Amino acid sequence: MKKQFAVIGLGRFGGSICKSLVDEGMEVLAIDEDEEKVNEFASLVTQAVIADTTDEKALRGLGIKNFDHVIVAIGDNIQASILTTLILVEMDIKHITVKAQNDYHEKVLNRLGADEIIHPERDIGIRIAHSVVSKNVLDY
Ligand code: ATP
């Protein structure tokens, strides 16, 4: 059976995750509170819905409990990211990945029990620095 993913937040980060998962042949439920974003992804993913994921009832209504993996890609609104993650943890979702905006955000997400916390800007920065250094070492 195909693995079922839900992606919350369709900014550049969440949007690119949706596209890659679809390319990999996965089932993807895309969620955003912004109607325009949802319309943009409607034809690409399995299902796209407008919802405020800080609303527990709305989240339960989407049947999010049945998903194998939920990715929280809400960035700027740290409060919404934290509250959404808390609801998902309390629902016992199998695997929760959350994008952290800063170190404090990451600390709270850790405490809440998110399974995986990513910090894209910081991690890419570290990777690029390593790659630049190793290229320079080879050049000398
Ligand atoms: P990125 O850094 O990935 O480009 P962005 O800056 O475009 O993201 P963010 O503020 O990080 O946008 O938010 C990502 C998406 O999360 C937005 O499309 C926003 O509408 C959505 N979002 C924010 N709060 C909620 C919420 N409570 N429920 C559902 N979606 C939300």
Short mmCIF file of N, CA, C and O and ligand atoms in Angstrom, two decimals:
data_model
loop_
_atom_site.label_atom_id
_atom_site.label_comp_id
_atom_site.label_asym_id
_atom_site.label_seq_id
_atom_site.Cartn_x
_atom_site.Cartn_y
_atom_site.Cartn_z
N MET A 1 0.83 -1.20 0.00
CA MET A 1 0.00 0.00 0.00
C MET A 1 0.87 1.26 0.00
O MET A 1 1.93 1.27 0.63
N LYS A 2 0.39 2.29 -0.73
CA LYS A 2 1.14 3.54 -0.77
C LYS A 2 1.17 4.19 0.59
O LYS A 2 0.17 4.16 1.32
N LYS A 3 2.29 4.81 0.93
CA LYS A 3 2.40 5.52 2.21
C LYS A 3 1.63 6.83 2.10
O LYS A 3 1.66 7.48 1.06
N GLN A 4 0.94 7.17 3.17
CA GLN A 4 0.14 8.40 3.14
C GLN A 4 0.80 9.51 3.96
O GLN A 4 1.09 9.32 5.14
N PHE A 5 1.00 10.65 3.29
CA PHE A 5 1.63 11.79 3.94
C PHE A 5 0.66 12.96 4.00
O PHE A 5 -0.16 13.14 3.08
N ALA A 6 0.78 13.76 5.06
CA ALA A 6 0.04 15.03 5.10
C ALA A 6 1.08 16.13 5.29
O ALA A 6 2.01 16.00 6.09
N VAL A 7 0.94 17.18 4.50
CA VAL A 7 1.86 18.32 4.61
C VAL A 7 1.04 19.54 5.02
O VAL A 7 0.08 19.90 4.35
N ILE A 8 1.41 20.15 6.14
CA ILE A 8 0.69 21.32 6.65
C ILE A 8 1.54 22.56 6.41
O ILE A 8 2.68 22.65 6.90
N GLY A 9 1.02 23.49 5.61
CA GLY A 9 1.77 24.71 5.28
C GLY A 9 2.38 24.57 3.90
O GLY A 9 3.24 23.73 3.68
N LEU A 10 1.86 25.36 2.97
CA LEU A 10 2.29 25.22 1.57
C LEU A 10 3.13 26.41 1.10
O LEU A 10 2.93 26.95 0.02
N GLY A 11 4.08 26.80 1.93
CA GLY A 11 5.04 27.83 1.52
C GLY A 11 6.06 27.19 0.58
O GLY A 11 5.82 26.11 0.03
N ARG A 12 7.20 27.85 0.39
CA ARG A 12 8.21 27.28 -0.52
C ARG A 12 8.67 25.91 -0.03
O ARG A 12 8.80 24.96 -0.79
N PHE A 13 8.88 25.79 1.28
CA PHE A 13 9.38 24.54 1.86
C PHE A 13 8.33 23.42 1.78
O PHE A 13 8.58 22.37 1.19
N GLY A 14 7.15 23.68 2.34
CA GLY A 14 6.09 22.67 2.33
C GLY A 14 5.68 22.32 0.91
O GLY A 14 5.44 21.15 0.58
N GLY A 15 5.64 23.33 0.04
CA GLY A 15 5.26 23.11 -1.36
C GLY A 15 6.25 22.21 -2.06
O GLY A 15 5.87 21.29 -2.80
N SER A 16 7.53 22.43 -1.79
CA SER A 16 8.54 21.60 -2.47
C SER A 16 8.50 20.17 -1.94
O SER A 16 8.71 19.20 -2.69
N ILE A 17 8.18 20.00 -0.66
CA ILE A 17 8.05 18.64 -0.11
C ILE A 17 6.87 17.94 -0.79
O ILE A 17 6.98 16.77 -1.21
N CYS A 18 5.75 18.65 -0.94
CA CYS A 18 4.57 18.07 -1.61
C CYS A 18 4.94 17.56 -3.01
O CYS A 18 4.64 16.42 -3.36
N LYS A 19 5.60 18.44 -3.77
CA LYS A 19 5.94 18.08 -5.16
C LYS A 19 6.85 16.85 -5.19
O LYS A 19 6.64 15.94 -5.98
N SER A 20 7.84 16.82 -4.31
CA SER A 20 8.78 15.68 -4.32
C SER A 20 8.08 14.40 -3.91
O SER A 20 8.35 13.33 -4.48
N LEU A 21 7.19 14.47 -2.92
CA LEU A 21 6.48 13.26 -2.49
C LEU A 21 5.60 12.73 -3.62
O LEU A 21 5.53 11.51 -3.86
N VAL A 22 4.93 13.63 -4.32
CA VAL A 22 4.09 13.21 -5.45
C VAL A 22 4.97 12.56 -6.52
O VAL A 22 4.62 11.50 -7.07
N ASP A 23 6.13 13.16 -6.80
CA ASP A 23 7.06 12.59 -7.79
C ASP A 23 7.50 11.18 -7.39
O ASP A 23 7.78 10.35 -8.23
N GLU A 24 7.57 10.94 -6.07
CA GLU A 24 7.98 9.61 -5.56
C GLU A 24 6.80 8.63 -5.56
O GLU A 24 6.92 7.51 -5.09
N GLY A 25 5.63 9.12 -5.98
CA GLY A 25 4.47 8.24 -6.08
C GLY A 25 3.67 8.10 -4.78
O GLY A 25 2.88 7.17 -4.63
N MET A 26 3.88 9.02 -3.84
CA MET A 26 3.18 8.93 -2.55
C MET A 26 1.82 9.62 -2.61
O MET A 26 1.59 10.48 -3.45
N GLU A 27 0.96 9.22 -1.66
CA GLU A 27 -0.33 9.90 -1.51
C GLU A 27 -0.10 11.10 -0.60
O GLU A 27 0.50 10.95 0.46
N VAL A 28 -0.56 12.27 -1.03
CA VAL A 28 -0.29 13.48 -0.25
C VAL A 28 -1.55 14.30 -0.02
O VAL A 28 -2.25 14.67 -0.96
N LEU A 29 -1.81 14.57 1.27
CA LEU A 29 -2.87 15.50 1.64
C LEU A 29 -2.17 16.82 1.96
O LEU A 29 -1.30 16.87 2.83
N ALA A 30 -2.51 17.88 1.23
CA ALA A 30 -1.88 19.20 1.44
C ALA A 30 -2.88 20.10 2.16
O ALA A 30 -4.04 20.19 1.77
N ILE A 31 -2.41 20.75 3.23
CA ILE A 31 -3.31 21.58 4.05
C ILE A 31 -2.72 22.98 4.24
O ILE A 31 -1.52 23.12 4.53
N ASP A 32 -3.56 23.96 4.05
CA ASP A 32 -3.14 25.34 4.36
C ASP A 32 -4.40 26.14 4.69
O ASP A 32 -5.48 25.81 4.21
N GLU A 33 -4.21 27.19 5.50
CA GLU A 33 -5.38 28.01 5.82
C GLU A 33 -5.65 29.04 4.72
O GLU A 33 -6.68 29.68 4.70
N ASP A 34 -4.69 29.17 3.81
CA ASP A 34 -4.78 30.15 2.74
C ASP A 34 -5.38 29.49 1.48
O ASP A 34 -4.77 28.60 0.89
N GLU A 35 -6.55 29.96 1.10
CA GLU A 35 -7.27 29.35 -0.03
C GLU A 35 -6.46 29.36 -1.32
O GLU A 35 -6.44 28.39 -2.08
N GLU A 36 -5.74 30.48 -1.54
CA GLU A 36 -4.95 30.60 -2.78
C GLU A 36 -3.89 29.50 -2.87
O GLU A 36 -3.67 28.90 -3.91
N LYS A 37 -3.22 29.26 -1.73
CA LYS A 37 -2.18 28.22 -1.69
C LYS A 37 -2.80 26.86 -1.98
O LYS A 37 -2.23 26.05 -2.72
N VAL A 38 -3.96 26.61 -1.39
CA VAL A 38 -4.61 25.32 -1.55
C VAL A 38 -5.02 25.13 -3.02
O VAL A 38 -4.79 24.06 -3.60
N ASN A 39 -5.53 26.17 -3.63
CA ASN A 39 -5.91 26.08 -5.05
C ASN A 39 -4.71 25.79 -5.93
O ASN A 39 -4.79 25.03 -6.89
N GLU A 40 -3.58 26.40 -5.56
CA GLU A 40 -2.35 26.22 -6.34
C GLU A 40 -1.91 24.74 -6.36
O GLU A 40 -1.35 24.26 -7.34
N PHE A 41 -2.19 24.03 -5.24
CA PHE A 41 -1.71 22.64 -5.14
C PHE A 41 -2.78 21.60 -5.44
O PHE A 41 -2.47 20.40 -5.52
N ALA A 42 -4.02 22.07 -5.63
CA ALA A 42 -5.15 21.14 -5.76
C ALA A 42 -4.97 20.10 -6.87
O ALA A 42 -5.31 18.92 -6.68
N SER A 43 -4.40 20.52 -8.00
CA SER A 43 -4.30 19.57 -9.11
C SER A 43 -3.06 18.69 -9.01
O SER A 43 -2.91 17.73 -9.76
N LEU A 44 -2.17 19.03 -8.10
CA LEU A 44 -0.90 18.29 -8.01
C LEU A 44 -0.98 17.12 -7.02
O LEU A 44 -0.51 16.02 -7.31
N VAL A 45 -1.60 17.38 -5.86
CA VAL A 45 -1.61 16.38 -4.79
C VAL A 45 -2.88 15.52 -4.81
O VAL A 45 -3.82 15.81 -5.56
N THR A 46 -2.93 14.50 -3.97
CA THR A 46 -4.09 13.62 -3.90
C THR A 46 -5.31 14.40 -3.44
O THR A 46 -6.41 14.26 -3.99
N GLN A 47 -5.11 15.23 -2.41
CA GLN A 47 -6.19 16.06 -1.89
C GLN A 47 -5.59 17.32 -1.27
O GLN A 47 -4.54 17.25 -0.62
N ALA A 48 -6.27 18.44 -1.51
CA ALA A 48 -5.79 19.70 -0.91
C ALA A 48 -6.97 20.34 -0.19
O ALA A 48 -8.06 20.45 -0.76
N VAL A 49 -6.75 20.74 1.06
CA VAL A 49 -7.86 21.30 1.83
C VAL A 49 -7.46 22.57 2.58
O VAL A 49 -6.31 22.73 2.99
N ILE A 50 -8.47 23.43 2.74
CA ILE A 50 -8.27 24.66 3.51
C ILE A 50 -8.62 24.34 4.96
O ILE A 50 -9.74 23.87 5.23
N ALA A 51 -7.68 24.56 5.87
CA ALA A 51 -7.99 24.34 7.29
C ALA A 51 -6.97 25.08 8.15
O ALA A 51 -5.81 25.22 7.76
N ASP A 52 -7.44 25.54 9.31
CA ASP A 52 -6.53 26.09 10.31
C ASP A 52 -6.19 24.92 11.22
O ASP A 52 -7.04 24.41 11.95
N THR A 53 -4.94 24.49 11.17
CA THR A 53 -4.57 23.26 11.88
C THR A 53 -4.39 23.46 13.39
O THR A 53 -4.11 22.51 14.11
N THR A 54 -4.55 24.71 13.86
CA THR A 54 -4.54 24.92 15.31
C THR A 54 -5.93 24.62 15.88
O THR A 54 -6.14 24.66 17.08
N ASP A 55 -6.86 24.32 14.99
CA ASP A 55 -8.22 23.96 15.39
C ASP A 55 -8.30 22.43 15.43
O ASP A 55 -8.35 21.76 14.39
N GLU A 56 -8.28 21.88 16.64
CA GLU A 56 -8.20 20.43 16.82
C GLU A 56 -9.35 19.70 16.11
O GLU A 56 -9.13 18.66 15.49
N LYS A 57 -10.52 20.28 16.20
CA LYS A 57 -11.69 19.65 15.58
C LYS A 57 -11.50 19.53 14.08
O LYS A 57 -11.80 18.50 13.47
N ALA A 58 -11.01 20.63 13.47
CA ALA A 58 -10.81 20.65 12.02
C ALA A 58 -9.79 19.58 11.62
O ALA A 58 -9.98 18.84 10.65
N LEU A 59 -8.73 19.49 12.42
CA LEU A 59 -7.67 18.53 12.13
C LEU A 59 -8.18 17.09 12.25
O LEU A 59 -7.91 16.24 11.40
N ARG A 60 -8.95 16.83 13.28
CA ARG A 60 -9.53 15.49 13.46
C ARG A 60 -10.48 15.18 12.31
O ARG A 60 -10.52 14.06 11.80
N GLY A 61 -11.24 16.19 11.89
CA GLY A 61 -12.22 16.02 10.81
C GLY A 61 -11.57 15.61 9.49
O GLY A 61 -12.22 15.02 8.63
N LEU A 62 -10.29 15.93 9.34
CA LEU A 62 -9.57 15.57 8.10
C LEU A 62 -9.08 14.12 8.13
O LEU A 62 -8.50 13.63 7.17
N GLY A 63 -9.29 13.47 9.26
CA GLY A 63 -8.86 12.07 9.39
C GLY A 63 -7.35 11.95 9.45
O GLY A 63 -6.76 10.95 9.04
N ILE A 64 -6.71 12.98 10.00
CA ILE A 64 -5.24 13.03 10.02
C ILE A 64 -4.63 11.85 10.79
O ILE A 64 -3.50 11.44 10.55
N LYS A 65 -5.41 11.26 11.67
CA LYS A 65 -4.95 10.13 12.48
C LYS A 65 -4.53 8.93 11.63
O LYS A 65 -3.71 8.13 12.03
N ASN A 66 -5.14 8.84 10.43
CA ASN A 66 -4.85 7.68 9.57
C ASN A 66 -3.59 7.84 8.73
O ASN A 66 -3.23 6.95 7.97
N PHE A 67 -2.92 9.00 8.85
CA PHE A 67 -1.75 9.22 8.00
C PHE A 67 -0.48 8.65 8.65
O PHE A 67 -0.33 8.66 9.86
N ASP A 68 0.41 8.14 7.79
CA ASP A 68 1.64 7.53 8.30
C ASP A 68 2.63 8.58 8.78
O ASP A 68 3.41 8.35 9.69
N HIS A 69 2.60 9.73 8.12
CA HIS A 69 3.64 10.73 8.39
C HIS A 69 3.05 12.12 8.15
O HIS A 69 2.47 12.37 7.09
N VAL A 70 3.17 12.99 9.14
CA VAL A 70 2.68 14.36 8.99
C VAL A 70 3.87 15.32 9.07
O VAL A 70 4.71 15.21 9.96
N ILE A 71 3.94 16.23 8.11
CA ILE A 71 5.03 17.21 8.06
C ILE A 71 4.46 18.59 8.33
O ILE A 71 3.56 19.04 7.61
N VAL A 72 4.94 19.23 9.38
CA VAL A 72 4.45 20.58 9.72
C VAL A 72 5.45 21.58 9.14
O VAL A 72 6.58 21.71 9.62
N ALA A 73 5.02 22.27 8.09
CA ALA A 73 5.91 23.21 7.39
C ALA A 73 5.43 24.64 7.55
O ALA A 73 5.53 25.45 6.64
N ILE A 74 4.88 24.93 8.74
CA ILE A 74 4.48 26.31 9.06
C ILE A 74 5.73 26.99 9.58
O ILE A 74 6.36 26.48 10.51
N GLY A 75 6.12 28.10 8.99
CA GLY A 75 7.38 28.72 9.40
C GLY A 75 7.20 29.90 10.32
O GLY A 75 7.42 29.79 11.53
N ASP A 76 6.79 31.01 9.75
CA ASP A 76 6.80 32.28 10.49
C ASP A 76 5.90 32.26 11.72
O ASP A 76 6.25 32.85 12.74
N ASN A 77 4.76 31.62 11.62
CA ASN A 77 3.83 31.61 12.74
C ASN A 77 4.21 30.48 13.71
O ASN A 77 3.65 29.39 13.69
N ILE A 78 5.18 30.79 14.57
CA ILE A 78 5.73 29.77 15.48
C ILE A 78 4.65 29.24 16.42
O ILE A 78 4.59 28.05 16.72
N GLN A 79 3.77 30.14 16.85
CA GLN A 79 2.70 29.73 17.76
C GLN A 79 1.80 28.68 17.08
O GLN A 79 1.46 27.66 17.70
N ALA A 80 1.47 28.90 15.83
CA ALA A 80 0.62 27.95 15.08
C ALA A 80 1.36 26.63 14.89
O ALA A 80 0.77 25.56 14.98
N SER A 81 2.67 26.71 14.63
CA SER A 81 3.47 25.50 14.44
C SER A 81 3.49 24.67 15.73
O SER A 81 3.30 23.45 15.70
N ILE A 82 3.68 25.35 16.86
CA ILE A 82 3.76 24.66 18.15
C ILE A 82 2.41 24.03 18.51
O ILE A 82 2.34 22.86 18.90
N LEU A 83 1.35 24.80 18.33
CA LEU A 83 0.03 24.29 18.70
C LEU A 83 -0.38 23.11 17.80
O LEU A 83 -0.89 22.09 18.28
N THR A 84 -0.10 23.24 16.51
CA THR A 84 -0.39 22.15 15.57
C THR A 84 0.38 20.88 15.97
O THR A 84 -0.18 19.79 16.02
N THR A 85 1.66 21.05 16.28
CA THR A 85 2.49 19.90 16.67
C THR A 85 1.95 19.25 17.94
O THR A 85 1.85 18.02 18.03
N LEU A 86 1.56 20.08 18.91
CA LEU A 86 1.02 19.55 20.17
C LEU A 86 -0.23 18.70 19.91
O LEU A 86 -0.36 17.59 20.45
N ILE A 87 -1.11 19.20 19.06
CA ILE A 87 -2.34 18.44 18.75
C ILE A 87 -1.98 17.10 18.07
O ILE A 87 -2.52 16.06 18.42
N LEU A 88 -1.02 17.14 17.16
CA LEU A 88 -0.62 15.92 16.45
C LEU A 88 0.00 14.90 17.41
O LEU A 88 -0.28 13.70 17.32
N VAL A 89 0.84 15.39 18.33
CA VAL A 89 1.48 14.50 19.30
C VAL A 89 0.40 13.86 20.18
O VAL A 89 0.42 12.65 20.43
N GLU A 90 -0.55 14.67 20.61
CA GLU A 90 -1.63 14.15 21.48
C GLU A 90 -2.50 13.14 20.73
O GLU A 90 -3.16 12.30 21.34
N MET A 91 -2.51 13.24 19.40
CA MET A 91 -3.29 12.29 18.59
C MET A 91 -2.52 11.00 18.33
O MET A 91 -3.04 10.11 17.66
N ASP A 92 -1.26 10.96 18.78
CA ASP A 92 -0.41 9.76 18.58
C ASP A 92 -0.14 9.47 17.12
O ASP A 92 -0.14 8.30 16.70
N ILE A 93 0.10 10.51 16.33
CA ILE A 93 0.47 10.32 14.92
C ILE A 93 1.80 9.55 14.89
O ILE A 93 2.71 9.83 15.69
N LYS A 94 1.91 8.59 13.95
CA LYS A 94 3.07 7.70 13.92
C LYS A 94 4.39 8.46 13.79
O LYS A 94 5.36 8.21 14.49
N HIS A 95 4.44 9.38 12.83
CA HIS A 95 5.70 10.09 12.60
C HIS A 95 5.41 11.56 12.31
O HIS A 95 4.65 11.86 11.39
N ILE A 96 6.01 12.45 13.09
CA ILE A 96 5.79 13.89 12.92
C ILE A 96 7.13 14.58 12.65
O ILE A 96 8.07 14.47 13.44
N THR A 97 7.20 15.27 11.52
CA THR A 97 8.39 16.05 11.18
C THR A 97 7.98 17.52 11.22
O THR A 97 6.94 17.89 10.68
N VAL A 98 8.79 18.35 11.85
CA VAL A 98 8.43 19.77 11.95
C VAL A 98 9.61 20.65 11.54
O VAL A 98 10.77 20.37 11.89
N LYS A 99 9.29 21.70 10.80
CA LYS A 99 10.32 22.68 10.44
C LYS A 99 10.44 23.68 11.58
O LYS A 99 9.45 24.27 12.01
N ALA A 100 11.69 23.85 12.08
CA ALA A 100 11.92 24.83 13.15
C ALA A 100 12.45 26.12 12.57
O ALA A 100 13.24 26.13 11.62
N GLN A 101 12.00 27.21 13.15
CA GLN A 101 12.37 28.54 12.66
C GLN A 101 13.64 29.06 13.35
O GLN A 101 14.41 29.80 12.77
N ASN A 102 13.81 28.66 14.61
CA ASN A 102 15.00 29.09 15.36
C ASN A 102 15.26 28.08 16.49
O ASN A 102 14.48 27.14 16.68
N ASP A 103 16.32 28.32 17.26
CA ASP A 103 16.71 27.36 18.30
C ASP A 103 15.66 27.21 19.40
O ASP A 103 15.46 26.12 19.93
N TYR A 104 14.99 28.31 19.76
CA TYR A 104 13.95 28.24 20.81
C TYR A 104 12.78 27.40 20.33
O TYR A 104 12.24 26.57 21.05
N HIS A 105 12.41 27.61 19.08
CA HIS A 105 11.32 26.84 18.46
C HIS A 105 11.69 25.36 18.49
O HIS A 105 10.89 24.51 18.89
N GLU A 106 12.92 25.06 18.12
CA GLU A 106 13.40 23.67 18.08
C GLU A 106 13.33 23.04 19.47
O GLU A 106 12.91 21.89 19.63
N LYS A 107 13.72 23.81 20.49
CA LYS A 107 13.73 23.31 21.86
C LYS A 107 12.30 22.93 22.30
O LYS A 107 12.08 21.86 22.88
N VAL A 108 11.35 23.79 21.98
CA VAL A 108 9.95 23.52 22.36
C VAL A 108 9.45 22.29 21.62
O VAL A 108 8.81 21.40 22.21
N LEU A 109 9.77 22.20 20.32
CA LEU A 109 9.31 21.06 19.51
C LEU A 109 9.86 19.75 20.05
O LEU A 109 9.18 18.73 20.09
N ASN A 110 11.12 19.80 20.51
CA ASN A 110 11.76 18.63 21.12
C ASN A 110 11.01 18.18 22.36
O ASN A 110 10.73 17.01 22.54
N ARG A 111 10.70 19.16 23.20
CA ARG A 111 9.96 18.90 24.44
C ARG A 111 8.59 18.30 24.17
O ARG A 111 8.11 17.46 24.91
N LEU A 112 7.97 18.77 23.09
CA LEU A 112 6.63 18.29 22.75
C LEU A 112 6.64 16.84 22.28
O LEU A 112 5.65 16.15 22.37
N GLY A 113 7.79 16.43 21.75
CA GLY A 113 7.91 15.04 21.30
C GLY A 113 7.80 14.86 19.79
O GLY A 113 7.41 13.78 19.33
N ALA A 114 8.14 15.92 19.03
CA ALA A 114 8.18 15.76 17.56
C ALA A 114 9.25 14.72 17.24
O ALA A 114 10.30 14.68 17.89
N ASP A 115 8.99 13.85 16.26
CA ASP A 115 9.95 12.78 15.95
C ASP A 115 11.18 13.29 15.23
O ASP A 115 12.28 12.75 15.37
N GLU A 116 10.98 14.31 14.41
CA GLU A 116 12.09 14.82 13.60
C GLU A 116 11.93 16.33 13.46
O GLU A 116 10.84 16.81 13.15
N ILE A 117 13.01 17.05 13.74
CA ILE A 117 12.95 18.51 13.63
C ILE A 117 13.99 18.94 12.61
O ILE A 117 15.16 18.54 12.69
N ILE A 118 13.55 19.72 11.62
CA ILE A 118 14.51 20.17 10.61
C ILE A 118 14.60 21.68 10.64
O ILE A 118 13.66 22.37 10.98
N HIS A 119 15.75 22.13 10.27
CA HIS A 119 16.11 23.54 10.34
C HIS A 119 16.73 23.86 8.99
O HIS A 119 17.95 23.98 8.89
N PRO A 120 15.93 23.91 7.91
CA PRO A 120 16.49 23.92 6.55
C PRO A 120 17.57 24.96 6.29
O PRO A 120 18.63 24.62 5.79
N GLU A 121 17.31 26.22 6.67
CA GLU A 121 18.28 27.27 6.36
C GLU A 121 19.62 26.98 7.04
O GLU A 121 20.68 27.06 6.41
N ARG A 122 19.56 26.61 8.34
CA ARG A 122 20.80 26.35 9.07
C ARG A 122 21.52 25.12 8.49
O ARG A 122 22.72 25.14 8.24
N ASP A 123 20.76 24.04 8.23
CA ASP A 123 21.37 22.80 7.75
C ASP A 123 22.00 22.97 6.36
O ASP A 123 23.09 22.46 6.11
N ILE A 124 21.33 23.71 5.50
CA ILE A 124 21.90 23.95 4.16
C ILE A 124 23.16 24.80 4.29
O ILE A 124 24.16 24.56 3.61
N GLY A 125 23.11 25.80 5.19
CA GLY A 125 24.29 26.66 5.41
C GLY A 125 25.49 25.82 5.83
O GLY A 125 26.59 25.98 5.30
N ILE A 126 25.26 24.89 6.77
CA ILE A 126 26.35 24.03 7.25
C ILE A 126 26.89 23.17 6.10
O ILE A 126 28.10 23.05 5.88
N ARG A 127 25.94 22.61 5.32
CA ARG A 127 26.35 21.72 4.22
C ARG A 127 27.18 22.47 3.17
O ARG A 127 28.19 21.99 2.68
N ILE A 128 26.74 23.71 2.86
CA ILE A 128 27.46 24.49 1.85
C ILE A 128 28.85 24.86 2.37
O ILE A 128 29.84 24.76 1.63
N ALA A 129 28.92 25.25 3.65
CA ALA A 129 30.23 25.61 4.22
C ALA A 129 31.17 24.41 4.13
O ALA A 129 32.32 24.54 3.70
N HIS A 130 30.68 23.20 4.48
CA HIS A 130 31.51 21.99 4.40
C HIS A 130 31.97 21.75 2.98
O HIS A 130 33.13 21.46 2.73
N SER A 131 31.04 21.91 2.03
CA SER A 131 31.39 21.60 0.64
C SER A 131 32.40 22.62 0.11
O SER A 131 33.34 22.27 -0.61
N VAL A 132 32.24 23.90 0.49
CA VAL A 132 33.18 24.93 0.04
C VAL A 132 34.57 24.65 0.62
O VAL A 132 35.58 24.72 -0.09
N VAL A 133 34.61 24.28 1.92
CA VAL A 133 35.90 24.01 2.56
C VAL A 133 36.56 22.80 1.90
O VAL A 133 37.74 22.84 1.55
N SER A 134 35.79 21.72 1.67
CA SER A 134 36.44 20.52 1.11
C SER A 134 36.90 20.78 -0.32
O SER A 134 37.94 20.28 -0.74
N LYS A 135 36.19 21.61 -1.07
CA LYS A 135 36.64 21.95 -2.43
C LYS A 135 37.94 22.71 -2.36
O LYS A 135 38.86 22.47 -3.12
N ASN A 136 38.03 23.68 -1.41
CA ASN A 136 39.24 24.48 -1.26
C ASN A 136 40.42 23.62 -0.88
O ASN A 136 41.52 23.79 -1.38
N VAL A 137 40.16 22.62 0.00
CA VAL A 137 41.24 21.73 0.43
C VAL A 137 41.79 20.98 -0.79
O VAL A 137 42.98 20.86 -0.99
N LEU A 138 40.89 20.52 -1.66
CA LEU A 138 41.31 19.78 -2.86
C LEU A 138 42.08 20.69 -3.82
O LEU A 138 42.99 20.27 -4.50
N ASP A 139 41.70 22.00 -3.86
CA ASP A 139 42.34 22.94 -4.79
C ASP A 139 43.79 23.24 -4.42
O ASP A 139 44.58 23.58 -5.28
N TYR A 140 44.11 23.17 -3.08
CA TYR A 140 45.47 23.57 -2.68
C TYR A 140 46.47 22.47 -2.94
O TYR A 140 46.16 21.32 -3.02
P1 ATP B 1 8.68 29.15 3.38
O1 ATP B 1 9.71 29.60 4.36
O2 ATP B 1 8.55 27.68 3.30
O3 ATP B 1 8.78 29.80 2.06
P2 ATP B 1 6.58 31.01 3.76
O4 ATP B 1 7.48 32.07 4.32
O5 ATP B 1 6.07 31.14 2.38
O6 ATP B 1 7.28 29.60 3.96
P3 ATP B 1 5.31 30.52 6.22
O7 ATP B 1 4.97 31.72 7.01
O8 ATP B 1 6.51 29.76 6.63
O9 ATP B 1 5.35 30.87 4.68
O10 ATP B 1 4.03 29.57 6.27
C1 ATP B 1 3.92 28.48 5.44
C2 ATP B 1 2.46 28.25 5.16
O11 ATP B 1 1.80 27.86 6.38
C3 ATP B 1 1.69 29.48 4.64
O12 ATP B 1 1.19 29.19 3.36
C4 ATP B 1 0.61 29.71 5.66
O13 ATP B 1 -0.64 30.09 5.09
C5 ATP B 1 0.49 28.33 6.34
N1 ATP B 1 -0.06 28.41 7.69
C6 ATP B 1 0.32 29.26 8.68
N2 ATP B 1 -0.43 29.06 9.78
C7 ATP B 1 -1.30 28.03 9.50
C8 ATP B 1 -2.33 27.35 10.22
N3 ATP B 1 -2.62 27.66 11.48
N4 ATP B 1 -3.03 26.36 9.60
C9 ATP B 1 -2.72 26.03 8.31
N5 ATP B 1 -1.77 26.63 7.57
C10 ATP B 1 -1.06 27.63 8.14
#
